CSV table of C-alpha atoms and ligand atoms in Angstrom, one decimal:
chain,number,residue,atom,x,y,z
A,1,MET,CA,0.0,0.0,0.0
A,2,GLU,CA,1.3,3.5,-0.7
A,3,MET,CA,0.0,6.9,0.3
A,4,LYS,CA,0.2,8.6,-3.1
A,5,SER,CA,-2.4,6.3,-4.6
A,6,ILE,CA,-4.7,6.6,-1.5
A,7,ILE,CA,-4.6,10.4,-1.8
A,8,GLU,CA,-5.4,10.1,-5.6
A,9,LYS,CA,-8.3,7.8,-4.8
A,10,LYS,CA,-9.8,10.2,-2.4
A,11,ARG,CA,-9.0,13.2,-4.6
A,12,ASP,CA,-11.0,11.5,-7.4
A,13,GLY,CA,-14.0,10.9,-5.1
A,14,TYR,CA,-13.7,7.2,-4.3
A,15,ALA,CA,-14.4,5.6,-0.9
A,16,LEU,CA,-11.4,4.3,1.0
A,17,THR,CA,-11.2,0.8,2.5
A,18,LYS,CA,-10.8,0.0,6.2
A,19,GLU,CA,-7.2,-1.1,5.5
A,20,GLU,CA,-6.3,2.1,3.7
A,21,ILE,CA,-7.7,4.2,6.6
A,22,GLN,CA,-5.7,2.1,9.1
A,23,PHE,CA,-2.6,2.5,7.0
A,24,ILE,CA,-3.0,6.3,7.1
A,25,ILE,CA,-3.4,6.5,10.8
A,26,LYS,CA,-0.5,4.1,11.5
A,27,GLY,CA,1.8,6.2,9.3
A,28,CYS,CA,0.5,9.4,11.0
A,29,VAL,CA,1.3,8.1,14.5
A,30,ASP,CA,4.6,6.2,13.9
A,31,GLY,CA,6.0,9.1,12.0
A,32,THR,CA,6.6,7.3,8.7
A,33,MET,CA,4.2,9.4,6.7
A,34,PRO,CA,5.5,12.8,5.6
A,35,GLU,CA,3.2,15.7,6.8
A,36,TYR,CA,2.8,16.9,3.2
A,37,GLN,CA,1.0,13.7,2.3
A,38,LEU,CA,-1.2,13.8,5.4
A,39,ALA,CA,-2.0,17.4,4.6
A,40,ALA,CA,-2.9,16.5,0.9
A,41,PHE,CA,-5.1,13.7,2.2
A,42,LEU,CA,-6.9,16.1,4.5
A,43,MET,CA,-7.5,18.5,1.7
A,44,ALA,CA,-8.9,15.7,-0.5
A,45,VAL,CA,-11.3,14.8,2.3
A,46,TYR,CA,-12.2,18.5,2.7
A,47,PHE,CA,-13.4,18.5,-0.9
A,48,ARG,CA,-14.7,14.9,-1.3
A,49,GLY,CA,-16.0,14.2,2.2
A,50,LEU,CA,-16.2,10.7,3.8
A,51,ASN,CA,-19.1,8.3,3.7
A,52,LYS,CA,-20.6,6.8,6.8
A,53,GLU,CA,-18.3,3.7,6.7
A,54,GLU,CA,-15.2,5.7,6.2
A,55,THR,CA,-16.1,8.1,9.0
A,56,ALA,CA,-16.7,5.2,11.3
A,57,GLU,CA,-13.5,3.4,10.4
A,58,LEU,CA,-11.4,6.6,10.7
A,59,THR,CA,-12.9,7.3,14.1
A,60,LEU,CA,-12.1,3.8,15.3
A,61,ALA,CA,-8.6,3.8,13.9
A,62,MET,CA,-7.9,7.2,15.6
A,63,ALA,CA,-9.4,6.1,18.9
A,64,ASP,CA,-7.2,3.1,18.8
A,65,SER,CA,-4.0,5.1,18.0
A,66,GLY,CA,-3.1,5.5,21.7
A,67,GLU,CA,-4.3,4.5,25.1
A,68,MET,CA,-7.9,3.4,25.4
A,69,LEU,CA,-9.0,4.2,28.9
A,70,ASP,CA,-10.6,1.3,30.7
A,71,LEU,CA,-13.0,2.6,33.2
A,72,SER,CA,-14.5,-0.8,34.1
A,73,ALA,CA,-13.1,-0.5,37.6
A,74,ILE,CA,-15.6,2.2,38.2
A,75,PHE,CA,-18.9,0.9,39.6
A,76,GLY,CA,-22.0,1.5,37.6
A,77,MET,CA,-22.6,3.5,34.4
A,78,LYS,CA,-20.2,6.3,33.7
A,79,VAL,CA,-21.3,9.4,31.8
A,80,ASP,CA,-19.4,12.0,29.8
A,81,LYS,CA,-20.7,15.3,28.6
A,82,HIS,CA,-18.9,17.2,25.8
A,83,SER,CA,-19.4,20.6,24.3
A,84,THR,CA,-18.3,21.4,20.8
A,85,GLY,CA,-17.0,24.7,22.2
A,86,GLY,CA,-18.6,28.0,23.2
A,87,VAL,CA,-18.3,31.3,25.1
A,88,GLY,CA,-19.1,31.4,28.8
A,89,ASP,CA,-19.9,27.7,28.8
A,90,LYS,CA,-19.4,26.4,32.3
A,91,THR,CA,-22.1,23.7,32.1
A,92,THR,CA,-19.8,20.9,33.0
A,93,LEU,CA,-18.8,22.6,36.2
A,94,VAL,CA,-22.4,22.8,37.4
A,95,LEU,CA,-23.7,19.6,35.9
A,96,ALA,CA,-21.0,17.2,37.1
A,97,PRO,CA,-21.6,17.8,40.8
A,98,MET,CA,-25.4,17.7,40.2
A,99,LEU,CA,-25.1,14.3,38.6
A,100,ALA,CA,-22.7,13.0,41.2
A,101,ALA,CA,-25.2,14.2,43.9
A,102,CYS,CA,-27.8,12.0,42.1
A,103,GLY,CA,-25.4,9.0,42.4
A,104,LEU,CA,-24.5,9.0,38.7
A,105,PRO,CA,-20.6,8.9,38.3
A,106,VAL,CA,-19.0,11.5,36.1
A,107,ALA,CA,-15.6,10.5,34.7
A,108,LYS,CA,-14.5,13.2,32.4
A,109,MET,CA,-11.4,14.4,30.5
A,110,SER,CA,-11.5,18.0,29.3
A,111,GLY,CA,-9.4,20.3,27.2
A,112,ARG,CA,-8.1,23.8,27.5
A,113,GLY,CA,-9.5,26.9,25.7
A,114,LEU,CA,-8.2,27.7,22.2
A,115,GLY,CA,-9.1,30.8,20.2
A,116,HIS,CA,-12.3,32.5,21.2
A,117,THR,CA,-13.6,29.5,23.1
A,118,GLY,CA,-12.9,28.6,26.7
A,119,GLY,CA,-11.9,25.3,28.2
A,120,THR,CA,-13.0,23.6,31.4
A,121,ILE,CA,-9.4,22.7,32.5
A,122,ASP,CA,-8.4,26.4,32.5
A,123,LYS,CA,-11.5,27.4,34.5
A,124,LEU,CA,-10.8,24.8,37.2
A,125,GLU,CA,-7.2,25.8,37.4
A,126,SER,CA,-8.2,29.3,38.5
A,127,ILE,CA,-9.2,27.7,41.8
A,128,PRO,CA,-6.0,28.0,43.9
A,129,GLY,CA,-4.3,24.6,44.2
A,130,PHE,CA,-6.6,22.7,41.8
A,131,VAL,CA,-4.7,19.9,40.0
A,132,THR,CA,-6.0,18.5,36.7
A,133,ASN,CA,-3.0,16.1,36.1
A,134,MET,CA,-4.0,12.7,37.6
A,135,SER,CA,-2.8,9.2,37.2
A,136,ARG,CA,-5.3,6.7,35.9
A,137,GLU,CA,-5.5,5.0,39.3
A,138,GLN,CA,-6.2,8.3,41.1
A,139,PHE,CA,-8.8,9.2,38.5
A,140,ILE,CA,-10.6,5.9,38.9
A,141,SER,CA,-10.4,5.8,42.7
A,142,GLN,CA,-11.7,9.4,43.0
A,143,VAL,CA,-14.8,8.6,40.9
A,144,ASN,CA,-15.4,5.5,43.0
A,145,GLU,CA,-15.1,7.6,46.2
A,146,ILE,CA,-17.0,10.8,45.4
A,147,GLY,CA,-18.6,10.1,42.1
A,148,ILE,CA,-16.7,12.7,40.1
A,149,ALA,CA,-13.2,13.3,38.6
A,150,LEU,CA,-12.1,15.7,35.9
A,151,ALA,CA,-8.7,15.5,34.4
A,152,GLY,CA,-6.8,17.0,31.4
A,153,GLN,CA,-6.3,14.7,28.4
A,154,THR,CA,-3.3,12.5,28.8
A,155,GLU,CA,-0.5,12.8,26.2
A,156,ASN,CA,-1.3,9.4,24.9
A,157,LEU,CA,-5.0,9.8,24.4
A,158,VAL,CA,-5.7,9.7,20.6
A,159,PRO,CA,-2.2,10.9,19.4
A,160,ALA,CA,-3.5,10.7,15.8
A,161,ASP,CA,-6.0,13.5,16.6
A,162,LYS,CA,-3.2,15.7,18.1
A,163,LYS,CA,-1.2,15.4,14.8
A,164,ILE,CA,-4.2,15.7,12.5
A,165,TYR,CA,-5.8,18.6,14.4
A,166,ALA,CA,-2.5,20.6,14.3
A,167,LEU,CA,-2.3,20.0,10.6
A,168,ARG,CA,-5.9,20.9,10.0
A,169,ASP,CA,-5.3,24.1,11.8
A,170,VAL,CA,-2.6,25.2,9.4
A,171,THR,CA,-4.1,23.8,6.2
A,172,GLY,CA,-7.6,25.3,6.2
A,173,THR,CA,-9.3,22.0,6.7
A,174,VAL,CA,-10.7,22.4,10.3
A,175,GLU,CA,-14.3,23.1,9.1
A,176,GLN,CA,-14.9,19.7,7.4
A,177,MET,CA,-17.8,18.1,9.2
A,178,SER,CA,-16.6,14.5,9.1
A,179,LEU,CA,-13.2,15.5,10.3
A,180,ILE,CA,-14.8,17.4,13.2
A,181,ALA,CA,-17.0,14.4,14.0
A,182,THR,CA,-14.0,11.9,13.9
A,183,SER,CA,-11.9,14.2,16.0
A,184,ILE,CA,-14.4,14.6,18.8
A,185,MET,CA,-15.8,11.1,18.8
A,186,SER,CA,-12.3,9.4,18.7
A,187,LYS,CA,-11.5,11.1,22.0
A,188,LYS,CA,-14.9,10.3,23.5
A,189,LEU,CA,-14.6,6.6,22.5
A,190,ALA,CA,-11.0,6.4,23.9
A,191,SER,CA,-12.1,8.0,27.2
A,192,GLY,CA,-14.2,5.0,28.2
A,193,SER,CA,-17.5,6.3,29.4
A,194,ASP,CA,-20.7,4.3,28.8
A,195,ILE,CA,-23.0,7.2,27.9
A,196,ILE,CA,-22.0,10.3,25.9
A,197,LEU,CA,-23.9,13.5,25.8
A,198,LEU,CA,-22.8,16.0,23.1
A,199,ASP,CA,-23.7,19.6,23.4
A,200,VAL,CA,-23.5,20.8,19.8
A,201,LYS,CA,-23.4,24.6,19.8
A,202,ALA,CA,-24.9,26.6,17.0
A,203,GLY,CA,-24.5,30.3,16.4
A,204,SER,CA,-22.0,33.2,16.1
A,205,GLY,CA,-19.9,31.9,19.1
A,206,ALA,CA,-19.8,28.3,17.9
A,207,PHE,CA,-17.9,26.2,15.3
A,208,MET,CA,-21.2,25.7,13.5
A,209,LYS,CA,-22.6,29.0,12.7
A,210,GLU,CA,-25.7,27.5,11.1
A,211,GLU,CA,-28.3,25.4,13.0
A,212,THR,CA,-28.6,23.0,10.0
A,213,ASP,CA,-24.8,22.3,10.1
A,214,ALA,CA,-25.0,21.7,13.9
A,215,ILE,CA,-27.8,19.2,13.3
A,216,ALA,CA,-25.8,17.4,10.6
A,217,LEU,CA,-22.7,17.3,12.9
A,218,GLY,CA,-24.9,15.9,15.8
A,219,GLN,CA,-26.3,13.2,13.5
A,220,GLU,CA,-22.8,12.2,12.3
A,221,MET,CA,-21.5,11.9,15.9
A,222,VAL,CA,-24.6,10.0,17.2
A,223,GLU,CA,-24.2,7.5,14.3
A,224,ILE,CA,-20.5,7.0,15.2
A,225,GLY,CA,-21.4,6.5,18.9
A,226,LEU,CA,-24.2,4.0,18.2
A,227,MET,CA,-22.0,2.1,15.8
A,228,ALA,CA,-19.4,1.8,18.6
A,229,ASP,CA,-22.2,0.6,20.9
A,230,LYS,CA,-22.2,3.7,23.1
A,231,GLU,CA,-25.5,5.3,24.0
A,232,THR,CA,-24.9,8.8,22.4
A,233,ILE,CA,-27.2,11.8,22.6
A,234,ALA,CA,-26.5,15.1,20.8
A,235,ILE,CA,-28.4,18.2,21.8
A,236,VAL,CA,-28.2,21.3,19.6
A,237,THR,CA,-28.2,24.5,21.7
A,238,ASP,CA,-27.9,28.2,21.1
A,239,MET,CA,-24.5,29.9,21.1
A,240,ASP,CA,-25.5,33.1,19.5
A,241,GLN,CA,-24.8,34.8,22.8
A,242,PRO,CA,-22.7,33.7,25.7
A,243,LEU,CA,-24.1,31.2,28.2
A,244,GLY,CA,-24.7,33.0,31.5
A,245,TYR,CA,-23.2,36.4,32.1
A,246,ALA,CA,-19.5,35.7,32.9
A,247,VAL,CA,-16.8,35.0,30.3
A,248,GLY,CA,-13.3,34.4,31.6
A,249,ASN,CA,-11.8,31.7,33.8
A,250,ALA,CA,-12.1,32.9,37.4
A,251,LEU,CA,-15.2,34.9,36.7
A,252,GLU,CA,-16.9,31.8,35.4
A,253,ILE,CA,-15.9,29.8,38.5
A,254,ARG,CA,-17.7,32.5,40.6
A,255,GLU,CA,-20.8,32.2,38.4
A,256,THR,CA,-20.6,28.4,38.7
A,257,ILE,CA,-20.6,28.6,42.5
A,258,GLU,CA,-23.5,31.1,42.4
A,259,ALA,CA,-25.4,28.7,40.1
A,260,LEU,CA,-24.8,25.8,42.5
A,261,LYS,CA,-26.1,28.0,45.3
A,262,GLY,CA,-29.3,28.4,43.3
A,263,ASN,CA,-28.7,32.0,42.2
A,264,GLY,CA,-28.9,31.4,38.4
A,265,PRO,CA,-28.2,32.4,35.7
A,266,GLU,CA,-31.4,30.9,34.4
A,267,ASP,CA,-30.0,29.7,31.0
A,268,LEU,CA,-27.0,27.9,32.6
A,269,LEU,CA,-29.2,26.1,35.1
A,270,GLU,CA,-31.8,25.3,32.4
A,271,LEU,CA,-29.1,23.6,30.2
A,272,CYS,CA,-27.9,21.6,33.2
A,273,TYR,CA,-31.5,20.4,34.0
A,274,VAL,CA,-32.0,19.4,30.3
A,275,PHE,CA,-28.7,17.6,29.9
A,276,GLY,CA,-28.9,16.1,33.4
A,277,ALA,CA,-32.4,14.7,32.7
A,278,TYR,CA,-31.4,13.0,29.5
A,279,LEU,CA,-28.3,11.5,31.2
A,280,LEU,CA,-30.2,10.2,34.3
A,281,VAL,CA,-32.8,8.6,32.0
A,282,ALA,CA,-30.2,7.1,29.7
A,283,ALA,CA,-28.4,5.7,32.7
A,284,LYS,CA,-31.7,4.3,34.0
A,285,CYS,CA,-31.4,6.3,37.2
A,286,GLU,CA,-34.8,7.8,36.5
A,287,GLU,CA,-37.8,6.6,34.4
A,288,SER,CA,-38.9,9.9,32.9
A,289,LEU,CA,-37.3,13.3,32.0
A,290,GLU,CA,-39.8,15.0,34.2
A,291,ALA,CA,-38.8,13.0,37.3
A,292,ALA,CA,-35.1,13.4,36.5
A,293,ARG,CA,-35.5,17.2,36.3
A,294,ILE,CA,-37.2,17.3,39.7
A,295,ARG,CA,-34.4,15.3,41.2
A,296,LEU,CA,-31.8,17.6,39.6
A,297,ILE,CA,-33.5,20.8,40.9
A,298,GLN,CA,-33.5,19.2,44.3
A,299,THR,CA,-29.7,18.8,44.3
A,300,ILE,CA,-29.5,22.6,44.0
A,301,LYS,CA,-32.3,23.4,46.6
A,302,SER,CA,-30.9,21.0,49.2
A,303,GLY,CA,-27.3,22.2,48.7
A,304,ASP,CA,-26.2,18.7,47.8
A,305,ALA,CA,-24.7,19.7,44.4
A,306,LEU,CA,-22.7,22.5,46.1
A,307,LYS,CA,-21.5,20.1,48.8
A,308,LYS,CA,-20.4,17.7,46.0
A,309,PHE,CA,-18.5,20.6,44.3
A,310,VAL,CA,-16.7,21.4,47.5
A,311,GLN,CA,-15.7,17.7,48.0
A,312,TRP,CA,-14.5,17.6,44.4
A,313,VAL,CA,-12.4,20.8,44.7
A,314,GLU,CA,-10.9,19.4,47.9
A,315,MET,CA,-10.1,16.0,46.4
A,316,GLN,CA,-8.2,17.6,43.5
A,317,GLY,CA,-6.1,19.8,45.8
A,318,GLY,CA,-8.1,23.0,45.4
A,319,ASN,CA,-9.0,25.5,48.1
A,320,PRO,CA,-12.6,24.7,49.0
A,321,LEU,CA,-12.9,28.1,50.8
A,322,VAL,CA,-13.4,29.8,47.4
A,323,VAL,CA,-17.0,28.8,47.7
A,324,GLU,CA,-17.5,31.3,50.6
A,325,ASN,CA,-14.8,33.8,49.7
A,326,TYR,CA,-14.4,34.9,46.0
A,327,ASN,CA,-11.4,37.0,47.0
A,328,LEU,CA,-9.4,33.8,47.0
A,329,LEU,CA,-9.8,33.6,43.2
A,330,PRO,CA,-7.4,35.4,40.9
A,331,LYS,CA,-8.4,39.1,40.7
A,332,ALA,CA,-7.9,41.6,37.9
A,333,SER,CA,-6.4,44.9,38.9
A,334,ILE,CA,-8.6,47.1,36.6
A,335,VAL,CA,-12.4,47.1,36.3
A,336,MET,CA,-14.1,49.1,33.6
A,337,ASP,CA,-17.8,49.5,32.7
A,338,LEU,CA,-19.3,49.7,29.2
A,339,ILE,CA,-22.1,52.2,29.3
A,340,SER,CA,-25.1,52.2,26.9
A,341,GLU,CA,-25.3,55.3,24.7
A,342,SER,CA,-28.9,54.7,23.8
A,343,THR,CA,-32.3,53.4,25.0
A,344,GLY,CA,-33.8,50.3,23.5
A,345,PHE,CA,-33.5,46.5,23.5
A,346,VAL,CA,-30.6,44.2,22.9
A,347,GLU,CA,-31.2,42.6,19.5
A,348,ARG,CA,-28.1,40.6,19.0
A,349,ILE,CA,-24.7,40.0,20.6
A,350,GLN,CA,-21.9,38.9,18.3
A,351,CYS,CA,-20.8,36.0,20.5
A,352,GLU,CA,-17.5,35.2,18.9
A,353,MET,CA,-16.5,38.8,19.5
A,354,ILE,CA,-17.1,38.4,23.2
A,355,GLY,CA,-14.7,35.5,23.2
A,356,LYS,CA,-12.2,37.6,21.4
A,357,VAL,CA,-12.6,40.4,24.0
A,358,CYS,CA,-11.6,37.9,26.7
A,359,GLN,CA,-8.7,36.8,24.5
A,360,LYS,CA,-7.6,40.4,24.0
A,361,LEU,CA,-7.6,40.9,27.8
A,362,GLY,CA,-5.2,38.0,28.1
A,363,GLY,CA,-7.7,35.3,29.1
A,364,GLY,CA,-7.6,33.2,25.9
A,365,ARG,CA,-4.9,31.5,23.8
A,366,VAL,CA,-3.9,32.2,20.2
A,367,THR,CA,-1.7,29.1,20.1
A,368,LYS,CA,-1.8,26.0,22.3
A,369,GLU,CA,1.5,27.0,24.0
A,370,ASP,CA,0.3,30.4,25.2
A,371,SER,CA,0.0,31.1,28.9
A,372,ILE,CA,-3.2,32.9,30.0
A,373,ASN,CA,-4.3,35.3,32.7
A,374,LEU,CA,-7.0,33.5,34.7
A,375,SER,CA,-8.4,36.7,36.3
A,376,VAL,CA,-9.5,38.6,33.3
A,377,GLY,CA,-12.7,38.6,31.3
A,378,VAL,CA,-16.1,40.2,30.9
A,379,VAL,CA,-19.4,40.1,32.8
A,380,LEU,CA,-22.4,41.0,30.7
A,381,HIS,CA,-25.3,42.8,32.4
A,382,LYS,CA,-27.6,42.8,29.4
A,383,LYS,CA,-28.5,39.9,27.1
A,384,VAL,CA,-30.7,39.4,24.0
A,385,GLY,CA,-34.2,40.7,24.7
A,386,ASP,CA,-33.2,42.9,27.7
A,387,ARG,CA,-34.4,46.4,27.8
A,388,LEU,CA,-31.9,49.2,28.5
A,389,GLU,CA,-31.8,52.9,29.2
A,390,GLU,CA,-29.1,55.3,28.0
A,391,GLY,CA,-26.5,55.3,30.8
A,392,ASP,CA,-27.1,51.7,31.9
A,393,VAL,CA,-24.1,49.4,32.3
A,394,LEU,CA,-24.1,46.9,29.4
A,395,ALA,CA,-21.1,45.0,30.6
A,396,THR,CA,-18.0,45.1,32.9
A,397,LEU,CA,-14.5,44.4,31.8
A,398,TYR,CA,-11.9,42.9,34.1
A,399,GLY,CA,-8.2,43.3,33.0
A,400,ASP,CA,-4.6,44.1,34.0
A,401,ASP,CA,-3.5,46.2,31.1
A,402,LEU,CA,-5.1,49.5,30.4
A,403,ASP,CA,-4.2,49.7,26.6
A,404,HIS,CA,-5.6,46.2,26.0
A,405,MET,CA,-8.7,47.1,28.0
A,406,LYS,CA,-9.4,50.2,25.9
A,407,GLU,CA,-9.2,48.1,22.7
A,408,ALA,CA,-11.3,45.4,24.3
A,409,LYS,CA,-13.9,48.0,25.3
A,410,ASP,CA,-14.3,49.1,21.6
A,411,MET,CA,-14.6,45.4,20.5
A,412,LEU,CA,-17.2,44.8,23.2
A,413,PHE,CA,-19.2,47.8,22.1
A,414,SER,CA,-19.2,46.6,18.5
A,415,ALA,CA,-20.5,43.2,19.6
A,416,TYR,CA,-23.8,44.7,20.9
A,417,HIS,CA,-26.6,45.4,18.4
A,418,LEU,CA,-29.5,47.4,19.8
A,419,SER,CA,-33.1,47.8,18.5
A,420,LYS,CA,-35.7,50.4,19.3
A,421,THR,CA,-38.5,47.8,19.4
A,422,PRO,CA,-38.9,44.8,21.7
A,423,VAL,CA,-36.9,41.7,20.9
A,424,THR,CA,-37.9,38.1,21.8
A,425,LYS,CA,-35.5,36.1,23.9
A,426,ARG,CA,-33.6,33.3,22.1
A,427,LYS,CA,-34.6,29.7,22.4
A,428,LEU,CA,-31.8,27.9,24.2
A,429,VAL,CA,-32.4,24.2,23.5
A,430,ARG,CA,-33.2,23.4,19.9
A,431,TRP,CA,-32.9,19.8,18.8
A,432,ILE,CA,-32.4,16.4,20.4
A,433,ILE,CA,-30.6,13.8,18.3
A,434,SER,CA,-30.5,10.2,19.5
A,435,LYS,CA,-31.1,6.6,18.3
A,436,ASN,CA,-34.7,7.8,17.8
A,437,GLY,CA,-33.6,10.4,15.2
A,438,VAL,CA,-33.8,14.2,15.2
A,439,GLU,CA,-36.6,15.7,17.4
A,440,LYS,CA,-37.4,19.3,18.0
A,441,TYR,CA,-37.1,20.2,21.7
B,1,URA,N1,-13.3,19.9,18.8
B,1,URA,C1,-12.5,18.9,18.6
B,1,URA,O1,-12.0,18.2,19.5
B,1,URA,N2,-12.1,18.7,17.3
B,1,URA,C2,-12.6,19.4,16.3
B,1,URA,O2,-12.3,19.1,15.1
B,1,URA,C3,-13.4,20.4,16.5
B,1,URA,C4,-13.8,20.7,17.8
């Protein structure tokens, strides 16, 4: 077998065999395949696509390219929830303790933020002392002890994706649907959970700007999951404005703790109730979505989810006192308000721009190697549909560098689009994709 004819075959629109796909992944991981051939292959896929069988084979070959986590030593069903990436998305941080408080173990590997999107690992690391590097043994014993563990992806988890993703990033091939689906699902399959819930974001702050593309991506990923015998549910949700109000690592931890104390924000809690309900039913912990929702709400009302969060922070070396004292979190030195210059309603918020504002303040990476400032970010005070008067505070910026803050303020201002007439609130949860097909929520 040789790579040149495989590239030509894909270039000419033919389907590849399982053996050819395995040959590509082997060459990619053992270093025998030159990067220019892999790049040419990715471009051929970009234009010709992959059929269902090729997508499935590529995902399996990628998942198998490194360590496959064996979580069978964890008692009961294990669930994983994954977001395709958004702005202000701290759902995992609220949902994981809620589920653990319901007795459903959460064993999750997360990533860091890149570009305008945030990452759960960075958010957790803004809690002083919190460690996300864990051995497999520690990870498993922690899930068995408290029902929850969250770690950074190990070096050897899907090495093929690391190589392919880096090449896609520099060859203009990131946006190919099957490549996104194989990238995400290979990591989910290698991470060993029994049930996978995929939050597929749609809108100006997401990978998928169009809802129809988000649905198609959800369908591809669910098909891959089912083919690999994993219960997989994809939920298409709105990312046309940030989730909650806070965007920025330490600021989002604060909002997470407030949510666990029952103080909202409403959209964040709603997403947790919806995702949690589907997971509890899929894991057979509850018979109906309605009953599951009531149980999840109870974990907030009773304080059990907050207690679980405290236990989790403590187990991973973090300072649990942050829950009572937000001054223990990293704090920006400059605070600046953005004031509305007119009266009206928020019609639209360019969500990607809000992520870029956070990046400009130093809270996001341009390349994977960048270090970030965990204290900086934005807190919005007005979201789509909200009424505002001239002179109202639209948002507050938190930063450490005045020049960057001035630029960020202009960017933030340009992200807000106002209307003179009332605007309806955005629908948060749009579509449910599962073995039963695509259903409107
Ligand atoms: N997230 C991933 O892990 N891979 C992609 O290709 C896109 C989003």
